[in-house]
Coordinates of N, CA and C in Angstrom, one line a residue:
Chain A
M970 N 89.1 113.0 106.1 CA 89.7 113.3 107.3 C 90.6 114.6 107.2
D971 N 91.4 114.5 106.1 CA 92.3 115.6 105.9 C 91.8 116.7 105.0
S972 N 90.6 116.5 104.5 CA 90.0 117.6 103.6 C 90.1 118.9 104.2
F973 N 90.0 118.9 105.5 CA 90.1 120.2 106.3 C 91.5 120.9 106.0
G974 N 92.6 120.2 106.3 CA 93.9 120.7 106.0 C 94.0 121.0 104.5
G975 N 93.5 120.1 103.7 CA 93.6 120.2 102.3 C 92.9 121.5 101.8
A976 N 91.7 121.7 102.3 CA 90.9 122.8 101.9 C 91.5 124.1 102.2
L977 N 92.3 124.1 103.3 CA 92.9 125.3 103.8 C 94.3 125.5 103.2
G978 N 94.7 124.5 102.4 CA 96.0 124.5 101.8 C 97.1 124.2 102.8
G979 N 96.8 123.6 103.9 CA 97.8 123.3 104.9 C 98.7 122.2 104.4
G980 N 100.0 122.2 104.7 CA 100.9 121.2 104.3 C 101.4 121.4 102.9
D981 N 102.5 121.0 102.5 CA 103.0 121.2 101.1 C 102.3 120.2 100.2
P982 N 102.2 120.5 98.9 CA 101.5 119.6 98.0 C 102.0 118.2 98.0
K983 N 103.3 118.0 98.1 CA 103.8 116.7 98.0 C 103.2 115.8 99.2
T984 N 103.3 116.3 100.4 CA 102.8 115.6 101.6 C 101.3 115.4 101.4
Q985 N 100.6 116.4 100.9 CA 99.1 116.2 100.7 C 98.8 115.0 99.8
I986 N 99.5 115.0 98.7 CA 99.3 113.9 97.7 C 99.6 112.6 98.3
M987 N 100.7 112.5 99.0 CA 101.1 111.2 99.6 C 100.1 110.8 100.6
R988 N 99.6 111.7 101.4 CA 98.6 111.4 102.4 C 97.3 110.9 101.7
Q989 N 96.9 111.6 100.7 CA 95.7 111.1 100.0 C 95.8 109.8 99.4
V990 N 97.0 109.5 98.8 CA 97.2 108.1 98.2 C 97.1 107.1 99.3
Q991 N 97.7 107.3 100.4 CA 97.7 106.3 101.5 C 96.3 106.1 102.0
Q992 N 95.6 107.2 102.1 CA 94.2 107.1 102.6 C 93.3 106.3 101.7
E993 N 93.5 106.5 100.4 CA 92.7 105.8 99.5 C 93.0 104.3 99.5
A994 N 94.3 104.0 99.7 CA 94.7 102.6 99.7 C 94.1 101.9 100.9
A995 N 94.1 102.6 102.1 CA 93.6 102.1 103.3 C 92.1 101.8 103.1
M996 N 91.4 102.8 102.5 CA 90.0 102.7 102.3 C 89.6 101.5 101.4
Q997 N 90.4 101.3 100.3 CA 90.2 100.2 99.4 C 90.4 98.9 100.1
N998 N 91.4 98.8 101.0 CA 91.7 97.7 101.7 C 90.6 97.3 102.7
A999 N 90.1 98.3 103.4 CA 89.0 98.1 104.3 C 87.7 97.6 103.6
R1000 N 87.4 98.3 102.5 CA 86.2 98.0 101.7 C 86.3 96.5 101.2
M1001 N 87.5 96.1 100.8 CA 87.7 94.7 100.3 C 87.4 93.7 101.5
L1002 N 87.9 94.1 102.7 CA 87.8 93.2 103.8 C 86.3 93.0 104.2
V1003 N 85.6 94.2 104.2 CA 84.1 94.1 104.5 C 83.4 93.3 103.5
E1004 N 83.7 93.4 102.2 CA 83.0 92.7 101.2 C 83.2 91.2 101.4
K1005 N 84.5 90.8 101.7 CA 84.8 89.4 101.9 C 84.1 88.8 103.1
L1006 N 84.2 89.6 104.2 CA 83.6 89.2 105.5 C 82.1 88.9 105.3
N1007 N 81.4 89.8 104.6 CA 80.0 89.6 104.4 C 79.7 88.4 103.5
E1008 N 80.5 88.3 102.5 CA 80.3 87.2 101.5 C 80.5 85.8 102.3
H1009 N 81.6 85.7 103.0 CA 81.9 84.3 103.6 C 80.9 84.1 104.8
C1010 N 80.8 85.1 105.6 CA 80.0 84.9 106.8 C 78.5 84.8 106.6
F1011 N 78.0 85.5 105.6 CA 76.6 85.4 105.3 C 76.3 84.0 104.8
D1012 N 77.2 83.5 104.0 CA 77.1 82.2 103.4 C 77.0 81.1 104.5
R1013 N 77.9 81.3 105.5 CA 78.0 80.3 106.6 C 76.9 80.4 107.6
C1014 N 76.7 81.7 108.0 CA 75.8 81.9 109.2 C 74.3 82.0 108.9
V1015 N 74.0 82.4 107.6 CA 72.6 82.5 107.3 C 72.2 81.6 106.1
P1016 N 72.2 80.3 106.4 CA 71.9 79.4 105.3 C 70.5 79.6 104.8
K1017 N 69.6 79.9 105.7 CA 68.2 80.0 105.3 C 67.7 81.3 106.0
P1018 N 67.7 82.4 105.2 CA 67.3 83.7 105.8 C 65.9 83.7 106.3
G1019 N 65.7 84.1 107.6 CA 64.5 84.1 108.2 C 63.9 85.5 108.3
A1020 N 62.9 85.8 109.1 CA 62.3 87.1 109.1 C 63.2 88.1 109.8
S1021 N 64.1 87.7 110.6 CA 65.1 88.6 111.1 C 66.3 87.8 111.5
L1022 N 67.5 88.5 111.8 CA 68.7 87.8 112.2 C 68.4 87.2 113.6
S1023 N 68.6 85.9 113.8 CA 68.5 85.3 115.1 C 69.7 85.6 115.9
K1024 N 69.6 85.4 117.2 CA 70.7 85.5 118.1 C 71.9 84.6 117.7
G1025 N 71.5 83.4 117.3 CA 72.5 82.4 116.9 C 73.2 82.8 115.7
E1026 N 72.5 83.4 114.7 CA 73.1 83.9 113.5 C 74.1 85.1 113.8
E1027 N 73.6 85.9 114.7 CA 74.5 87.0 115.1 C 75.8 86.5 115.7
G1028 N 75.6 85.6 116.6 CA 76.8 85.0 117.3 C 77.7 84.4 116.3
C1029 N 77.2 83.7 115.4 CA 78.0 83.1 114.3 C 78.7 84.1 113.5
F1030 N 78.0 85.2 113.2 CA 78.7 86.3 112.4 C 79.9 86.8 113.2
T1031 N 79.7 87.1 114.5 CA 80.8 87.7 115.3 C 82.0 86.7 115.2
A1032 N 81.8 85.4 115.5 CA 82.8 84.4 115.5 C 83.4 84.3 114.1
C1033 N 82.6 84.3 113.1 CA 83.1 84.2 111.7 C 84.0 85.3 111.3
M1034 N 83.6 86.5 111.7 CA 84.4 87.7 111.4 C 85.8 87.6 112.0
E1035 N 85.7 87.2 113.3 CA 87.0 87.1 114.1 C 87.9 86.1 113.4
K1036 N 87.3 85.0 113.0 CA 88.1 83.9 112.4 C 88.6 84.3 111.1
Y1037 N 87.8 85.0 110.3 CA 88.3 85.5 109.0 C 89.4 86.4 109.1
M1038 N 89.3 87.3 110.1 CA 90.4 88.3 110.3 C 91.7 87.6 110.8
S1039 N 91.5 86.5 111.7 CA 92.7 85.8 112.1 C 93.3 85.1 110.9
A1040 N 92.5 84.5 110.0 CA 93.0 83.9 108.8 C 93.7 84.9 107.9
W1041 N 93.2 86.1 107.8 CA 93.8 87.2 107.1 C 95.2 87.5 107.6
N1042 N 95.3 87.6 108.9 CA 96.6 87.9 109.5 C 97.6 86.8 109.3
T1043 N 97.1 85.6 109.4 CA 98.0 84.4 109.2 C 98.5 84.4 107.7
V1044 N 97.5 84.6 106.8 CA 97.9 84.6 105.4 C 98.9 85.8 105.1
S1045 N 98.6 86.9 105.7 CA 99.5 88.1 105.5 C 101.0 87.8 106.0
K1046 N 101.1 87.2 107.2 CA 102.4 86.8 107.7 C 103.1 85.8 106.8
T1047 N 102.4 84.8 106.4 CA 103.0 83.7 105.6 C 103.4 84.2 104.3
Y1048 N 102.5 85.0 103.7 CA 102.8 85.5 102.3 C 104.0 86.5 102.3
V1049 N 104.0 87.4 103.2 CA 105.1 88.3 103.3 C 106.4 87.6 103.6
A1050 N 106.4 86.6 104.5 CA 107.6 85.8 104.8 C 108.1 85.1 103.5
R1051 N 107.2 84.6 102.7 CA 107.5 83.9 101.5 C 108.1 84.9 100.4
I1052 N 107.5 86.1 100.3 CA 108.1 87.1 99.4 C 109.5 87.4 99.7
Q1053 N 109.7 87.6 101.1 CA 111.0 88.0 101.5 C 112.0 86.9 101.2
K1054 N 111.6 85.7 101.6 CA 112.5 84.5 101.3 C 112.9 84.4 99.8
E1055 N 111.9 84.6 99.0 CA 112.1 84.4 97.6 C 112.9 85.6 97.0
S1056 N 112.7 86.8 97.5 CA 113.5 87.9 96.9 C 114.9 87.8 97.3
Q1057 N 115.2 87.1 98.5 CA 116.6 86.9 98.9 C 117.2 85.9 98.0
S1058 N 116.5 84.8 97.8 CA 117.1 83.7 97.0 C 117.1 83.9 95.5
G1059 N 116.4 85.0 95.1 CA 116.4 85.4 93.7 C 115.4 84.7 92.9
A1060 N 114.6 83.7 93.4 CA 113.6 83.1 92.6 C 112.5 84.1 92.3
G1061 N 112.2 84.3 91.1 CA 111.3 85.4 90.7 C 109.8 85.0 90.8
L1062 N 109.3 85.2 92.0 CA 107.8 84.9 92.1 C 107.2 86.3 92.5
S1063 N 107.9 87.0 93.3 CA 107.4 88.2 93.9 C 106.9 89.2 92.8
N1064 N 107.6 89.2 91.7 CA 107.2 90.2 90.7 C 106.1 89.7 89.8
T1065 N 105.8 88.4 89.9 CA 104.6 87.9 89.1 C 103.4 88.0 89.9
F1066 N 103.5 88.0 91.2 CA 102.3 87.9 92.0 C 102.0 89.3 92.6
Chain B
M1419 N 89.4 108.4 93.5 CA 88.2 107.7 93.7 C 87.0 108.4 93.2
D1420 N 86.8 109.7 93.7 CA 85.7 110.5 93.1 C 86.2 111.9 92.7
M1421 N 85.4 112.6 92.1 CA 85.9 113.9 91.6 C 86.1 115.0 92.7
S1422 N 85.3 114.8 93.7 CA 85.5 115.9 94.8 C 86.7 115.5 95.7
S1423 N 87.7 115.1 95.1 CA 88.9 114.7 95.9 C 89.5 116.0 96.6
P1424 N 90.0 115.8 97.8 CA 90.6 117.0 98.5 C 91.8 117.5 97.8
L1425 N 92.3 116.8 96.8 CA 93.5 117.2 96.1 C 93.2 118.2 94.9
A1426 N 91.9 118.5 94.8 CA 91.4 119.3 93.7 C 92.2 120.7 93.7
N1427 N 92.5 121.1 94.9 CA 93.1 122.5 94.9 C 94.6 122.4 95.2
V1428 N 95.2 121.2 94.9 CA 96.7 121.1 95.1 C 97.3 121.5 93.7
D1429 N 98.2 122.5 93.8 CA 98.8 123.0 92.6 C 100.1 122.2 92.3
V1430 N 99.9 121.3 91.3 CA 101.0 120.4 91.0 C 102.2 121.1 90.4
S1431 N 102.0 122.3 89.8 CA 103.0 123.0 89.1 C 104.0 123.5 90.2
K1432 N 103.6 123.6 91.4 CA 104.5 124.1 92.5 C 105.5 123.0 92.9
L1433 N 105.3 121.8 92.4 CA 106.3 120.7 92.9 C 107.7 120.9 92.2
S1434 N 108.7 120.8 93.0 CA 110.0 120.8 92.5 C 110.3 119.5 91.7
D1435 N 111.4 119.5 90.9 CA 111.8 118.2 90.3 C 112.0 117.1 91.3
R1436 N 112.6 117.5 92.4 CA 113.0 116.5 93.4 C 111.7 115.9 94.0
D1437 N 110.8 116.8 94.3 CA 109.4 116.4 94.8 C 108.8 115.4 93.8
K1438 N 108.9 115.7 92.5 CA 108.2 114.9 91.5 C 108.8 113.5 91.5
Q1439 N 110.1 113.5 91.6 CA 110.9 112.2 91.6 C 110.5 111.4 92.8
E1440 N 110.4 112.1 94.0 CA 110.1 111.4 95.2 C 108.7 110.9 95.2
L1441 N 107.8 111.6 94.6 CA 106.4 111.2 94.4 C 106.3 110.0 93.6
Q1442 N 107.1 110.0 92.5 CA 107.0 108.9 91.6 C 107.5 107.6 92.3
Q1443 N 108.5 107.7 93.0 CA 109.0 106.5 93.8 C 108.0 106.1 94.8
F1444 N 107.4 107.1 95.4 CA 106.3 106.8 96.4 C 105.1 106.0 95.8
V1445 N 104.7 106.5 94.6 CA 103.6 105.8 93.9 C 104.0 104.4 93.5
V1446 N 105.2 104.2 93.1 CA 105.7 102.8 92.7 C 105.6 101.9 94.0
N1447 N 106.1 102.4 95.1 CA 106.1 101.6 96.3 C 104.6 101.3 96.8
E1448 N 103.8 102.3 96.7 CA 102.4 102.2 97.1 C 101.7 101.2 96.2
S1449 N 101.9 101.2 94.9 CA 101.3 100.2 94.1 C 101.7 98.8 94.4
Q1450 N 103.0 98.7 94.7 CA 103.5 97.4 95.1 C 102.8 96.9 96.3
K1451 N 102.6 97.8 97.3 CA 101.9 97.4 98.5 C 100.5 97.0 98.2
A1452 N 99.9 97.8 97.3 CA 98.4 97.5 97.1 C 98.3 96.2 96.4
R1453 N 99.3 95.9 95.5 CA 99.2 94.6 94.8 C 99.3 93.4 95.8
I1454 N 100.3 93.6 96.8 CA 100.5 92.6 97.8 C 99.2 92.4 98.6
Q1455 N 98.6 93.5 99.0 CA 97.4 93.5 99.8 C 96.3 92.8 99.1
S1456 N 96.2 93.0 97.8 CA 95.1 92.4 97.0 C 95.3 90.9 96.9
S1457 N 96.6 90.5 96.8 CA 96.9 89.1 96.8 C 96.5 88.5 98.2
I1458 N 96.8 89.2 99.2 CA 96.5 88.6 100.6 C 94.9 88.4 100.7
H1459 N 94.2 89.4 100.1 CA 92.7 89.2 100.1 C 92.3 88.0 99.3
S1460 N 92.9 87.7 98.2 CA 92.4 86.6 97.4 C 92.9 85.3 98.0
L1461 N 94.1 85.3 98.6 CA 94.6 84.1 99.2 C 93.7 83.8 100.5
T1462 N 93.4 84.8 101.2 CA 92.5 84.5 102.4 C 91.2 83.9 102.0
D1463 N 90.7 84.5 100.9 CA 89.4 84.0 100.3 C 89.5 82.5 100.0
V1464 N 90.5 82.1 99.3 CA 90.7 80.7 98.9 C 91.0 79.8 100.1
C1465 N 91.8 80.3 101.0 CA 92.3 79.4 102.1 C 91.2 79.3 103.3
F1466 N 90.4 80.4 103.4 CA 89.3 80.3 104.4 C 88.4 79.2 104.0
K1467 N 88.1 79.2 102.7 CA 87.1 78.2 102.2 C 87.7 76.8 102.3
K1468 N 89.0 76.7 102.1 CA 89.5 75.3 102.2 C 89.8 74.8 103.6
C1469 N 90.1 75.7 104.5 CA 90.6 75.3 105.8 C 89.5 75.4 106.9
I1470 N 88.5 76.2 106.7 CA 87.5 76.3 107.8 C 86.3 75.5 107.4
P1471 N 86.0 74.4 108.1 CA 85.0 73.5 107.7 C 83.6 74.2 107.4
A1472 N 82.9 73.7 106.4 CA 81.7 74.3 106.0 C 80.7 74.4 107.2
G1473 N 79.8 75.3 107.1 CA 78.8 75.4 108.2 C 79.1 76.6 109.1
G1474 N 78.3 76.7 110.2 CA 78.4 77.8 111.1 C 79.7 77.9 111.8
V1475 N 80.1 79.1 112.3 CA 81.3 79.2 113.0 C 81.0 79.5 114.4
K1476 N 81.6 78.7 115.3 CA 81.3 78.8 116.7 C 82.4 79.6 117.5
N1477 N 83.6 79.4 117.0 CA 84.7 80.0 117.8 C 85.5 81.0 116.9
G1478 N 85.9 82.1 117.5 CA 86.5 83.2 116.7 C 88.0 82.9 116.3
A1479 N 88.7 82.2 117.2 CA 90.1 81.9 117.0 C 90.3 80.8 116.0
L1480 N 91.4 80.8 115.3 CA 91.8 79.6 114.5 C 92.2 78.5 115.4
D1481 N 91.7 77.3 115.2 CA 92.1 76.2 116.1 C 93.4 75.6 115.6
K1482 N 93.8 74.5 116.3 CA 95.1 73.9 116.0 C 95.2 73.2 114.7
Y1483 N 94.1 73.0 114.0 CA 94.1 72.4 112.7 C 94.1 73.5 111.6
E1484 N 93.2 74.5 111.9 CA 93.0 75.5 110.9 C 94.2 76.4 110.7
E1485 N 94.9 76.7 111.8 CA 96.0 77.7 111.6 C 97.1 77.1 110.7
P1486 N 97.7 75.9 111.0 CA 98.6 75.3 110.0 C 98.1 75.1 108.6
C1487 N 96.8 74.8 108.6 CA 96.1 74.6 107.2 C 96.3 75.9 106.4
V1488 N 95.9 77.0 107.1 CA 96.0 78.3 106.4 C 97.4 78.6 105.9
R1489 N 98.4 78.4 106.8 CA 99.8 78.6 106.4 C 100.2 77.7 105.2
Q1490 N 99.9 76.5 105.3 CA 100.2 75.5 104.2 C 99.5 75.9 102.9
C1491 N 98.3 76.3 103.1 CA 97.4 76.7 101.9 C 98.1 77.8 101.1
V1492 N 98.6 78.8 101.9 CA 99.3 79.9 101.2 C 100.6 79.4 100.5
D1493 N 101.4 78.6 101.2 CA 102.6 78.2 100.6 C 102.4 77.3 99.4
R1494 N 101.4 76.4 99.5 CA 101.2 75.4 98.4 C 100.5 76.2 97.2
F1495 N 99.7 77.1 97.5 CA 99.1 77.9 96.4 C 100.2 78.6 95.6
L1496 N 101.2 79.2 96.3 CA 102.3 79.8 95.6 C 103.2 78.8 94.9
D1497 N 103.4 77.6 95.5 CA 104.1 76.6 94.8 C 103.4 76.2 93.5
A1498 N 102.1 76.1 93.6 CA 101.3 75.7 92.4 C 101.4 76.8 91.3
N1499 N 101.4 78.0 91.8 CA 101.5 79.2 90.9 C 102.8 79.1 90.1
L1500 N 103.9 78.7 90.9 CA 105.2 78.6 90.3 C 105.2 77.4 89.2
V1501 N 104.5 76.4 89.5 CA 104.5 75.2 88.6 C 103.8 75.7 87.3
V1502 N 102.7 76.4 87.4 CA 102.0 76.9 86.3 C 102.9 77.8 85.4
L1503 N 103.6 78.7 86.1 CA 104.5 79.6 85.4 C 105.6 78.8 84.6
R1504 N 106.2 77.9 85.4 CA 107.3 77.1 84.8 C 106.8 76.3 83.6
E1505 N 105.6 75.7 83.7 CA 105.0 74.9 82.6 C 104.8 75.8 81.4
L1506 N 104.2 77.0 81.6 CA 104.0 77.9 80.5 C 105.3 78.4 79.9
E1507 N 106.3 78.6 80.7 CA 107.6 78.9 80.2 C 108.1 77.8 79.3
R1508 N 107.9 76.6 79.8 CA 108.4 75.4 79.0 C 107.7 75.3 77.6
L1509 N 106.4 75.6 77.6 CA 105.6 75.5 76.4 C 106.0 76.5 75.4
R1510 N 106.4 77.7 75.9 CA 106.8 78.7 75.1 C 108.1 78.4 74.4
G1511 N 108.9 77.5 75.0 CA 110.1 77.0 74.4 C 111.3 77.8 74.6

């Protein structure tokens, strides 16, 4: 996305590096999510692969993806709350995990 | 990620000492964030398996059993992690 600005040398090097690092982190995160979605939802929605994806399987996939992402958000909130609680009380878990 | 990174033409020697320091802190923070995100992925993986009944999925939202199950799954997993660490600590003497 920013290779345009990068190629033209736009922006100072520090900002360019920061932007690149953030982009790669976001990419890695998205890739991981796609991988997990496929893994879980394929397992649940296509127990016996047929000649093509049926309407039912597709519907299951949509619901499954939505549910997985809801679970991801719930986990994220709970985990972050826990890290914050523990870093305040000083119990050292946040640095091991 | 790959060799054709858009950073190929960034001249690092142009960075001031202050920039370098700032970048170093930035990378420390970003790695911390990346570690947390990767934990969230593996926790979701574990808790989805445990809390969402096997078989097809009909509804996209988490129902009233699944949602608390996921929250408790995260908390208990971390408790268990703590137990493991404490036990290892004890064994080390």
